[in-house]
């Protein structure tokens, strides 16, 4: 074999093995897996975590952010409704995506203990929270000027409390599911008042209503109407004791004039059925 032949054979290229698509994808997958592991490791070392918590009402909220000594320190909380909140580095402030701001006790993402909630609509609540829910004693100052101070359960007025309207009217007594329920006292801006029982926000049961003009009714109510037995005393000295229906004298009763003369008999739609003098009695004010 001459030298030229040897040189030609020495310069021949080695066979080229083509990479298959499968091997390429496998290499990409391995690289991506390594990168992901590095990122996760870096996040873990820096204290970044993804945490889930349940509220006292069973809703699941999620947190992604920094954790210090096992507790969320700063990051974003995601709620099932789509609302989000930023947990500030102080660990006691939540700034919500709708503009509301909470400052107070926070236990593992949940408002818990004493705190203040400033709502985006201008309402402000100061009081206790339990498992991210307003529960306990507190005070609501509403944007329209109304104020409620008392007991609450799941954000609703429940128990004993006082609601004061912007015009000065107020109610002090028992609430259930955000409505007046049970015994209570109401006073209106015009000077009238009611001391008695309520059912679902309206006068029902027995009580005394004092009118601004001095009239007084003491007796039974049904669905906010004087119905049943009671006594209505007019400021002019006249009075009626007997049966009522839908705010009118209706049924058997006794009417007494200021002079002392009385009539005992039947009334219909606020008037006597018959009297010796042929007198009529107009329905009293409501």
PDB file of C-alpha atoms in Angstrom:
ATOM      1  CA  UNK A   1       0.000   0.000   0.000  1.00  0.00           C
ATOM      2  CA  UNK A   2       1.560   3.309  -1.068  1.00  0.00           C
ATOM      3  CA  UNK A   3       1.638   6.457   0.977  1.00  0.00           C
ATOM      4  CA  UNK A   4      -1.109   8.192  -0.961  1.00  0.00           C
ATOM      5  CA  UNK A   5      -3.487   5.350  -0.329  1.00  0.00           C
ATOM      6  CA  UNK A   6      -2.729   5.359   3.384  1.00  0.00           C
ATOM      7  CA  UNK A   7      -3.382   9.090   3.582  1.00  0.00           C
ATOM      8  CA  UNK A   8      -6.729   8.741   1.833  1.00  0.00           C
ATOM      9  CA  UNK A   9      -7.796   5.996   4.209  1.00  0.00           C
ATOM     10  CA  UNK A  10      -6.668   8.051   7.229  1.00  0.00           C
ATOM     11  CA  UNK A  11      -8.779  11.004   6.196  1.00  0.00           C
ATOM     12  CA  UNK A  12     -11.997   9.069   5.762  1.00  0.00           C
ATOM     13  CA  UNK A  13     -14.869  10.338   8.027  1.00  0.00           C
ATOM     14  CA  UNK A  14     -16.259   8.090  10.675  1.00  0.00           C
ATOM     15  CA  UNK A  15     -19.877   7.045  10.246  1.00  0.00           C
ATOM     16  CA  UNK A  16     -22.341   9.779  11.699  1.00  0.00           C
ATOM     17  CA  UNK A  17     -25.011   8.506  14.001  1.00  0.00           C
ATOM     18  CA  UNK A  18     -28.204  10.552  13.738  1.00  0.00           C
ATOM     19  CA  UNK A  19     -29.932  11.422  16.982  1.00  0.00           C
ATOM     20  CA  UNK A  20     -33.429  10.135  17.183  1.00  0.00           C
ATOM     21  CA  UNK A  21     -36.387  12.398  18.142  1.00  0.00           C
ATOM     22  CA  UNK A  22     -36.939  10.269  21.241  1.00  0.00           C
ATOM     23  CA  UNK A  23     -33.454  10.851  22.577  1.00  0.00           C
ATOM     24  CA  UNK A  24     -33.789  14.594  21.972  1.00  0.00           C
ATOM     25  CA  UNK A  25     -37.069  14.759  23.881  1.00  0.00           C
ATOM     26  CA  UNK A  26     -35.581  12.706  26.680  1.00  0.00           C
ATOM     27  CA  UNK A  27     -32.649  15.066  27.002  1.00  0.00           C
ATOM     28  CA  UNK A  28     -34.999  18.103  27.045  1.00  0.00           C
ATOM     29  CA  UNK A  29     -37.143  16.443  29.717  1.00  0.00           C
ATOM     30  CA  UNK A  30     -34.133  15.719  31.910  1.00  0.00           C
ATOM     31  CA  UNK A  31     -32.888  19.290  31.578  1.00  0.00           C
ATOM     32  CA  UNK A  32     -36.353  20.671  32.415  1.00  0.00           C
ATOM     33  CA  UNK A  33     -36.604  18.345  35.408  1.00  0.00           C
ATOM     34  CA  UNK A  34     -33.214  19.478  36.691  1.00  0.00           C
ATOM     35  CA  UNK A  35     -34.175  23.151  36.229  1.00  0.00           C
ATOM     36  CA  UNK A  36     -37.474  22.623  38.036  1.00  0.00           C
ATOM     37  CA  UNK A  37     -35.712  20.881  40.913  1.00  0.00           C
ATOM     38  CA  UNK A  38     -33.211  23.746  41.148  1.00  0.00           C
ATOM     39  CA  UNK A  39     -36.009  26.352  41.179  1.00  0.00           C
ATOM     40  CA  UNK A  40     -38.015  24.459  43.792  1.00  0.00           C
ATOM     41  CA  UNK A  41     -34.904  24.025  45.900  1.00  0.00           C
ATOM     42  CA  UNK A  42     -34.120  27.724  45.654  1.00  0.00           C
ATOM     43  CA  UNK A  43     -37.689  28.659  46.613  1.00  0.00           C
ATOM     44  CA  UNK A  44     -37.606  26.242  49.535  1.00  0.00           C
ATOM     45  CA  UNK A  45     -34.324  27.603  50.806  1.00  0.00           C
ATOM     46  CA  UNK A  46     -35.642  31.160  50.526  1.00  0.00           C
ATOM     47  CA  UNK A  47     -38.765  30.244  52.531  1.00  0.00           C
ATOM     48  CA  UNK A  48     -41.308  30.347  49.677  1.00  0.00           C
ATOM     49  CA  UNK A  49     -44.212  27.963  50.232  1.00  0.00           C
ATOM     50  CA  UNK A  50     -47.666  27.055  48.925  1.00  0.00           C
ATOM     51  CA  UNK A  51     -50.054  26.570  51.862  1.00  0.00           C
ATOM     52  CA  UNK A  52     -53.766  25.742  52.144  1.00  0.00           C
ATOM     53  CA  UNK A  53     -56.034  26.543  55.099  1.00  0.00           C
ATOM     54  CA  UNK A  54     -59.731  26.076  55.855  1.00  0.00           C
ATOM     55  CA  UNK A  55     -61.956  28.782  57.337  1.00  0.00           C
ATOM     56  CA  UNK A  56     -64.436  28.047  60.122  1.00  0.00           C
ATOM     57  CA  UNK A  57     -67.134  27.876  57.427  1.00  0.00           C
ATOM     58  CA  UNK A  58     -65.293  25.126  55.518  1.00  0.00           C
ATOM     59  CA  UNK A  59     -63.894  27.207  52.645  1.00  0.00           C
ATOM     60  CA  UNK A  60     -60.348  26.504  51.456  1.00  0.00           C
ATOM     61  CA  UNK A  61     -57.982  29.408  50.925  1.00  0.00           C
ATOM     62  CA  UNK A  62     -54.484  29.212  49.448  1.00  0.00           C
ATOM     63  CA  UNK A  63     -51.304  31.152  50.170  1.00  0.00           C
ATOM     64  CA  UNK A  64     -48.203  31.513  48.065  1.00  0.00           C
ATOM     65  CA  UNK A  65     -45.358  33.458  49.561  1.00  0.00           C
ATOM     66  CA  UNK A  66     -42.657  33.629  52.167  1.00  0.00           C
ATOM     67  CA  UNK A  67     -42.856  31.677  55.413  1.00  0.00           C
ATOM     68  CA  UNK A  68     -40.836  32.591  58.493  1.00  0.00           C
ATOM     69  CA  UNK A  69     -40.540  30.173  61.416  1.00  0.00           C
ATOM     70  CA  UNK A  70     -43.364  28.078  60.011  1.00  0.00           C
ATOM     71  CA  UNK A  71     -45.818  30.975  59.683  1.00  0.00           C
ATOM     72  CA  UNK A  72     -46.872  32.899  56.545  1.00  0.00           C
ATOM     73  CA  UNK A  73     -45.020  36.216  56.545  1.00  0.00           C
ATOM     74  CA  UNK A  74     -45.613  37.900  53.188  1.00  0.00           C
ATOM     75  CA  UNK A  75     -47.310  36.853  49.974  1.00  0.00           C
ATOM     76  CA  UNK A  76     -50.713  36.468  48.335  1.00  0.00           C
ATOM     77  CA  UNK A  77     -53.830  34.735  49.658  1.00  0.00           C
ATOM     78  CA  UNK A  78     -56.326  33.338  47.151  1.00  0.00           C
ATOM     79  CA  UNK A  79     -60.010  32.936  48.111  1.00  0.00           C
ATOM     80  CA  UNK A  80     -62.642  30.683  46.444  1.00  0.00           C
ATOM     81  CA  UNK A  81     -64.648  33.758  45.385  1.00  0.00           C
ATOM     82  CA  UNK A  82     -61.759  34.994  43.250  1.00  0.00           C
ATOM     83  CA  UNK A  83     -60.781  37.670  45.748  1.00  0.00           C
ATOM     84  CA  UNK A  84     -57.104  37.937  46.639  1.00  0.00           C
ATOM     85  CA  UNK A  85     -55.264  39.583  49.515  1.00  0.00           C
ATOM     86  CA  UNK A  86     -51.688  40.670  50.034  1.00  0.00           C
ATOM     87  CA  UNK A  87     -50.184  39.679  53.369  1.00  0.00           C
ATOM     88  CA  UNK A  88     -47.801  42.429  54.381  1.00  0.00           C
ATOM     89  CA  UNK A  89     -44.398  41.736  55.902  1.00  0.00           C
ATOM     90  CA  UNK A  90     -45.619  42.951  59.294  1.00  0.00           C
ATOM     91  CA  UNK A  91     -47.794  39.857  59.465  1.00  0.00           C
ATOM     92  CA  UNK A  92     -50.846  41.741  60.747  1.00  0.00           C
ATOM     93  CA  UNK A  93     -52.195  43.482  57.629  1.00  0.00           C
ATOM     94  CA  UNK A  94     -54.209  42.143  54.706  1.00  0.00           C
ATOM     95  CA  UNK A  95     -54.818  44.327  51.655  1.00  0.00           C
ATOM     96  CA  UNK A  96     -57.624  42.914  49.496  1.00  0.00           C
ATOM     97  CA  UNK A  97     -57.977  43.213  45.746  1.00  0.00           C
ATOM     98  CA  UNK A  98     -61.332  45.015  46.135  1.00  0.00           C
ATOM     99  CA  UNK A  99     -59.744  47.808  48.188  1.00  0.00           C
ATOM    100  CA  UNK A 100     -60.651  46.533  51.667  1.00  0.00           C
ATOM    101  CA  UNK A 101     -57.952  46.462  54.372  1.00  0.00           C
ATOM    102  CA  UNK A 102     -57.734  44.364  57.546  1.00  0.00           C
ATOM    103  CA  UNK A 103     -55.397  45.036  60.452  1.00  0.00           C
ATOM    104  CA  UNK A 104     -55.261  42.793  63.497  1.00  0.00           C
ATOM    105  CA  UNK A 105     -54.732  39.244  64.642  1.00  0.00           C
ATOM    106  CA  UNK A 106     -53.868  36.692  61.938  1.00  0.00           C
ATOM    107  CA  UNK A 107     -53.382  33.000  62.609  1.00  0.00           C
ATOM    108  CA  UNK A 108     -52.197  30.897  59.656  1.00  0.00           C
ATOM    109  CA  UNK A 109     -53.793  33.127  57.000  1.00  0.00           C
ATOM    110  CA  UNK A 110     -57.069  33.538  58.942  1.00  0.00           C
ATOM    111  CA  UNK A 111     -58.298  36.672  60.672  1.00  0.00           C
ATOM    112  CA  UNK A 112     -58.498  35.607  64.294  1.00  0.00           C
ATOM    113  CA  UNK A 113     -58.851  37.568  67.525  1.00  0.00           C
ATOM    114  CA  UNK A 114     -59.255  41.336  67.664  1.00  0.00           C
ATOM    115  CA  UNK A 115     -59.010  43.359  64.481  1.00  0.00           C
ATOM    116  CA  UNK A 116     -60.338  46.142  62.296  1.00  0.00           C
ATOM    117  CA  UNK A 117     -61.819  45.647  58.827  1.00  0.00           C
ATOM    118  CA  UNK A 118     -62.145  48.684  56.573  1.00  0.00           C
ATOM    119  CA  UNK A 119     -64.372  47.774  53.639  1.00  0.00           C
ATOM    120  CA  UNK A 120     -64.075  49.306  50.191  1.00  0.00           C
ATOM    121  CA  UNK A 121     -67.626  50.727  50.468  1.00  0.00           C
ATOM    122  CA  UNK A 122     -66.704  52.774  53.548  1.00  0.00           C
ATOM    123  CA  UNK A 123     -68.081  50.461  56.249  1.00  0.00           C
ATOM    124  CA  UNK A 124     -65.752  49.782  59.193  1.00  0.00           C
ATOM    125  CA  UNK A 125     -65.921  46.852  61.622  1.00  0.00           C
ATOM    126  CA  UNK A 126     -63.909  46.746  64.830  1.00  0.00           C
ATOM    127  CA  UNK A 127     -64.137  43.647  66.993  1.00  0.00           C
ATOM    128  CA  UNK A 128     -63.443  39.942  67.150  1.00  0.00           C
ATOM    129  CA  UNK A 129     -62.912  37.357  64.415  1.00  0.00           C
ATOM    130  CA  UNK A 130     -62.929  33.565  64.620  1.00  0.00           C
ATOM    131  CA  UNK A 131     -61.505  31.450  61.805  1.00  0.00           C
ATOM    132  CA  UNK A 132     -61.627  34.377  59.317  1.00  0.00           C
ATOM    133  CA  UNK A 133     -65.277  35.089  60.179  1.00  0.00           C
ATOM    134  CA  UNK A 134     -66.758  37.992  62.158  1.00  0.00           C
ATOM    135  CA  UNK A 135     -67.970  36.279  65.330  1.00  0.00           C
ATOM    136  CA  UNK A 136     -68.153  37.599  68.885  1.00  0.00           C
ATOM    137  CA  UNK A 137     -68.571  41.186  70.027  1.00  0.00           C
ATOM    138  CA  UNK A 138     -67.882  44.165  67.833  1.00  0.00           C
ATOM    139  CA  UNK A 139     -68.935  47.469  66.341  1.00  0.00           C
ATOM    140  CA  UNK A 140     -70.004  48.276  62.786  1.00  0.00           C
ATOM    141  CA  UNK A 141     -69.895  51.877  61.620  1.00  0.00           C
ATOM    142  CA  UNK A 142     -71.668  52.004  58.269  1.00  0.00           C
ATOM    143  CA  UNK A 143     -70.920  54.461  55.485  1.00  0.00           C
ATOM    144  CA  UNK A 144     -74.497  55.806  55.650  1.00  0.00           C
ATOM    145  CA  UNK A 145     -74.034  56.874  59.287  1.00  0.00           C
ATOM    146  CA  UNK A 146     -75.767  53.906  60.958  1.00  0.00           C
ATOM    147  CA  UNK A 147     -73.973  52.139  63.827  1.00  0.00           C
ATOM    148  CA  UNK A 148     -74.360  48.659  65.330  1.00  0.00           C
ATOM    149  CA  UNK A 149     -72.627  47.561  68.496  1.00  0.00           C
ATOM    150  CA  UNK A 150     -73.167  44.156  70.030  1.00  0.00           C
ATOM    151  CA  UNK A 151     -72.928  40.434  69.392  1.00  0.00           C
ATOM    152  CA  UNK A 152     -72.450  38.829  65.990  1.00  0.00           C
ATOM    153  CA  UNK A 153     -72.225  35.336  64.520  1.00  0.00           C
ATOM    154  CA  UNK A 154     -70.814  34.770  61.011  1.00  0.00           C
ATOM    155  CA  UNK A 155     -71.062  38.476  60.300  1.00  0.00           C
ATOM    156  CA  UNK A 156     -74.748  38.722  61.231  1.00  0.00           C
ATOM    157  CA  UNK A 157     -76.287  40.451  64.226  1.00  0.00           C
ATOM    158  CA  UNK A 158     -77.079  37.677  66.707  1.00  0.00           C
ATOM    159  CA  UNK A 159     -77.628  38.132  70.433  1.00  0.00           C
ATOM    160  CA  UNK A 160     -77.876  41.404  72.304  1.00  0.00           C
ATOM    161  CA  UNK A 161     -76.969  44.686  70.676  1.00  0.00           C
ATOM    162  CA  UNK A 162     -77.854  48.266  69.813  1.00  0.00           C
ATOM    163  CA  UNK A 163     -78.512  49.568  66.316  1.00  0.00           C
ATOM    164  CA  UNK A 164     -78.548  53.347  65.882  1.00  0.00           C
ATOM    165  CA  UNK A 165     -79.741  54.943  62.655  1.00  0.00           C
ATOM    166  CA  UNK A 166     -78.208  58.104  61.221  1.00  0.00           C
ATOM    167  CA  UNK A 167     -81.335  60.122  62.117  1.00  0.00           C
ATOM    168  CA  UNK A 168     -80.941  59.262  65.826  1.00  0.00           C
ATOM    169  CA  UNK A 169     -83.495  56.452  65.981  1.00  0.00           C
ATOM    170  CA  UNK A 170     -82.258  53.342  67.783  1.00  0.00           C
ATOM    171  CA  UNK A 171     -83.117  49.822  68.859  1.00  0.00           C
ATOM    172  CA  UNK A 172     -81.656  48.027  71.863  1.00  0.00           C
ATOM    173  CA  UNK A 173     -82.446  44.370  72.377  1.00  0.00           C
ATOM    174  CA  UNK A 174     -82.160  40.905  70.907  1.00  0.00           C
ATOM    175  CA  UNK A 175     -81.261  40.029  67.318  1.00  0.00           C
ATOM    176  CA  UNK A 176     -81.329  36.817  65.344  1.00  0.00           C
ATOM    177  CA  UNK A 177     -79.933  36.402  61.832  1.00  0.00           C
ATOM    178  CA  UNK A 178     -79.541  40.169  61.376  1.00  0.00           C
ATOM    179  CA  UNK A 179     -83.128  41.005  62.398  1.00  0.00           C
ATOM    180  CA  UNK A 180     -84.800  42.176  65.588  1.00  0.00           C
ATOM    181  CA  UNK A 181     -86.046  39.020  67.291  1.00  0.00           C
ATOM    182  CA  UNK A 182     -87.173  38.797  70.906  1.00  0.00           C
ATOM    183  CA  UNK A 183     -87.491  41.513  73.523  1.00  0.00           C
ATOM    184  CA  UNK A 184     -86.248  44.996  72.765  1.00  0.00           C
ATOM    185  CA  UNK A 185     -86.790  48.730  72.935  1.00  0.00           C
ATOM    186  CA  UNK A 186     -87.090  51.029  69.918  1.00  0.00           C
ATOM    187  CA  UNK A 187     -87.024  54.804  69.905  1.00  0.00           C
ATOM    188  CA  UNK A 188     -87.703  56.844  66.778  1.00  0.00           C
ATOM    189  CA  UNK A 189     -86.488  60.308  65.863  1.00  0.00           C
ATOM    190  CA  UNK A 190     -90.035  61.715  66.066  1.00  0.00           C
ATOM    191  CA  UNK A 191     -90.200  60.794  69.776  1.00  0.00           C
ATOM    192  CA  UNK A 192     -92.316  57.647  69.515  1.00  0.00           C
ATOM    193  CA  UNK A 193     -91.136  54.407  71.113  1.00  0.00           C
ATOM    194  CA  UNK A 194     -91.937  50.721  71.461  1.00  0.00           C
ATOM    195  CA  UNK A 195     -91.042  48.406  74.322  1.00  0.00           C
ATOM    196  CA  UNK A 196     -91.920  44.810  73.539  1.00  0.00           C
ATOM    197  CA  UNK A 197     -91.204  41.765  71.409  1.00  0.00           C
ATOM    198  CA  UNK A 198     -90.252  41.378  67.754  1.00  0.00           C
ATOM    199  CA  UNK A 199     -90.342  38.476  65.323  1.00  0.00           C
ATOM    200  CA  UNK A 200     -88.234  38.706  62.157  1.00  0.00           C
ATOM    201  CA  UNK A 201     -87.900  42.455  62.411  1.00  0.00           C
ATOM    202  CA  UNK A 202     -91.536  43.422  63.064  1.00  0.00           C
ATOM    203  CA  UNK A 203     -93.584  43.919  66.213  1.00  0.00           C
ATOM    204  CA  UNK A 204     -95.174  40.612  67.190  1.00  0.00           C
ATOM    205  CA  UNK A 205     -96.281  39.375  70.611  1.00  0.00           C
ATOM    206  CA  UNK A 206     -96.942  41.963  73.295  1.00  0.00           C
ATOM    207  CA  UNK A 207     -95.606  45.422  73.988  1.00  0.00           C
ATOM    208  CA  UNK A 208     -96.239  49.084  74.645  1.00  0.00           C
ATOM    209  CA  UNK A 209     -96.126  51.694  71.901  1.00  0.00           C
ATOM    210  CA  UNK A 210     -95.932  55.337  72.923  1.00  0.00           C
ATOM    211  CA  UNK A 211     -96.824  57.749  70.126  1.00  0.00           C
ATOM    212  CA  UNK A 212     -95.179  61.111  69.577  1.00  0.00           C
ATOM    213  CA  UNK A 213     -98.515  62.852  70.256  1.00  0.00           C
ATOM    214  CA  UNK A 214     -98.886  61.194  73.680  1.00  0.00           C
ATOM    215  CA  UNK A 215    -101.200  58.303  72.757  1.00  0.00           C
ATOM    216  CA  UNK A 216    -100.242  54.918  74.269  1.00  0.00           C
ATOM    217  CA  UNK A 217    -101.115  51.395  73.220  1.00  0.00           C
ATOM    218  CA  UNK A 218    -100.345  48.369  75.404  1.00  0.00           C
ATOM    219  CA  UNK A 219    -101.284  44.957  74.123  1.00  0.00           C
ATOM    220  CA  UNK A 220    -100.794  42.338  71.462  1.00  0.00           C
ATOM    221  CA  UNK A 221     -99.258  42.646  67.999  1.00  0.00           C
ATOM    222  CA  UNK A 222     -99.375  40.334  65.001  1.00  0.00           C
ATOM    223  CA  UNK A 223     -97.075  41.024  62.048  1.00  0.00           C
ATOM    224  CA  UNK A 224     -96.535  44.671  63.051  1.00  0.00           C
ATOM    225  CA  UNK A 225    -100.285  45.321  63.505  1.00  0.00           C
ATOM    226  CA  UNK A 226    -102.277  45.853  66.687  1.00  0.00           C
ATOM    227  CA  UNK A 227    -104.200  42.591  66.721  1.00  0.00           C
ATOM    228  CA  UNK A 228    -105.555  40.710  69.748  1.00  0.00           C
ATOM    229  CA  UNK A 229    -106.311  42.204  73.135  1.00  0.00           C
ATOM    230  CA  UNK A 230    -105.010  45.535  74.305  1.00  0.00           C
ATOM    231  CA  UNK A 231    -105.634  49.028  75.640  1.00  0.00           C
ATOM    232  CA  UNK A 232    -105.351  52.244  73.660  1.00  0.00           C
ATOM    233  CA  UNK A 233    -105.204  55.489  75.637  1.00  0.00           C
ATOM    234  CA  UNK A 234    -105.556  58.785  73.798  1.00  0.00           C
ATOM    235  CA  UNK A 235    -103.746  61.920  74.945  1.00  0.00           C
ATOM    236  CA  UNK A 236    -107.159  63.639  75.324  1.00  0.00           C
ATOM    237  CA  UNK A 237    -108.087  61.280  78.175  1.00  0.00           C
ATOM    238  CA  UNK A 238    -110.229  58.762  76.264  1.00  0.00           C
ATOM    239  CA  UNK A 239    -109.370  55.061  76.191  1.00  0.00           C
ATOM    240  CA  UNK A 240    -110.405  51.699  74.799  1.00  0.00           C
ATOM    241  CA  UNK A 241    -109.772  48.240  76.249  1.00  0.00           C
ATOM    242  CA  UNK A 242    -110.713  45.225  74.211  1.00  0.00           C
ATOM    243  CA  UNK A 243    -110.056  43.484  70.934  1.00  0.00           C
ATOM    244  CA  UNK A 244    -108.112  44.838  67.968  1.00  0.00           C
ATOM    245  CA  UNK A 245    -107.604  43.677  64.397  1.00  0.00           C
ATOM    246  CA  UNK A 246    -105.212  45.198  61.854  1.00  0.00           C
ATOM    247  CA  UNK A 247    -104.686  48.346  63.948  1.00  0.00           C
ATOM    248  CA  UNK A 248    -108.428  49.013  64.444  1.00  0.00           C
ATOM    249  CA  UNK A 249    -110.930  48.482  67.256  1.00  0.00           C
ATOM    250  CA  UNK A 250    -112.589  45.247  66.234  1.00  0.00           C
ATOM    251  CA  UNK A 251    -114.525  42.861  68.486  1.00  0.00           C
ATOM    252  CA  UNK A 252    -115.713  43.244  72.044  1.00  0.00           C
ATOM    253  CA  UNK A 253    -114.409  46.059  74.173  1.00  0.00           C
ATOM    254  CA  UNK A 254    -115.053  49.013  76.448  1.00  0.00           C
ATOM    255  CA  UNK A 255    -114.652  52.627  75.362  1.00  0.00           C
ATOM    256  CA  UNK A 256    -114.267  55.291  78.067  1.00  0.00           C
ATOM    257  CA  UNK A 257    -114.680  59.002  77.409  1.00  0.00           C
ATOM    258  CA  UNK A 258    -112.729  61.672  79.265  1.00  0.00           C
ATOM    259  CA  UNK A 259    -115.936  62.549  81.128  1.00  0.00           C
ATOM    260  CA  UNK A 260    -116.039  59.041  82.578  1.00  0.00           C
ATOM    261  CA  UNK A 261    -118.963  57.756  80.460  1.00  0.00           C
ATOM    262  CA  UNK A 262    -118.343  54.262  79.110  1.00  0.00           C
ATOM    263  CA  UNK A 263    -119.636  51.948  76.430  1.00  0.00           C
ATOM    264  CA  UNK A 264    -119.169  48.205  76.472  1.00  0.00           C
ATOM    265  CA  UNK A 265    -120.118  46.324  73.357  1.00  0.00           C
ATOM    266  CA  UNK A 266    -119.076  45.350  69.851  1.00  0.00           C
ATOM    267  CA  UNK A 267    -116.833  47.350  67.545  1.00  0.00           C
ATOM    268  CA  UNK A 268    -116.295  46.904  63.824  1.00  0.00           C
ATOM    269  CA  UNK A 269    -113.549  48.556  61.783  1.00  0.00           C
ATOM    270  CA  UNK A 270    -112.871  51.094  64.527  1.00  0.00           C
ATOM    271  CA  UNK A 271    -116.491  52.101  65.170  1.00  0.00           C
ATOM    272  CA  UNK A 272    -119.142  51.152  67.685  1.00  0.00           C
ATOM    273  CA  UNK A 273    -121.860  49.009  66.209  1.00  0.00           C
ATOM    274  CA  UNK A 274    -124.511  50.959  68.179  1.00  0.00           C
ATOM    275  CA  UNK A 275    -124.677  53.376  71.118  1.00  0.00           C
ATOM    276  CA  UNK A 276    -127.485  55.123  72.914  1.00  0.00           C
ATOM    277  CA  UNK A 277    -126.135  58.502  71.819  1.00  0.00           C
ATOM    278  CA  UNK A 278    -125.264  57.268  68.335  1.00  0.00           C
ATOM    279  CA  UNK A 279    -121.612  58.209  68.780  1.00  0.00           C
ATOM    280  CA  UNK A 280    -118.855  56.985  66.464  1.00  0.00           C
ATOM    281  CA  UNK A 281    -115.243  56.319  67.417  1.00  0.00           C
ATOM    282  CA  UNK A 282    -112.664  56.897  64.702  1.00  0.00           C
ATOM    283  CA  UNK A 283    -109.734  54.503  64.417  1.00  0.00           C
ATOM    284  CA  UNK A 284    -106.779  55.676  66.551  1.00  0.00           C
ATOM    285  CA  UNK A 285    -103.482  56.617  64.972  1.00  0.00           C
ATOM    286  CA  UNK A 286    -101.155  53.825  63.982  1.00  0.00           C
TER     287      UNK A 286
END
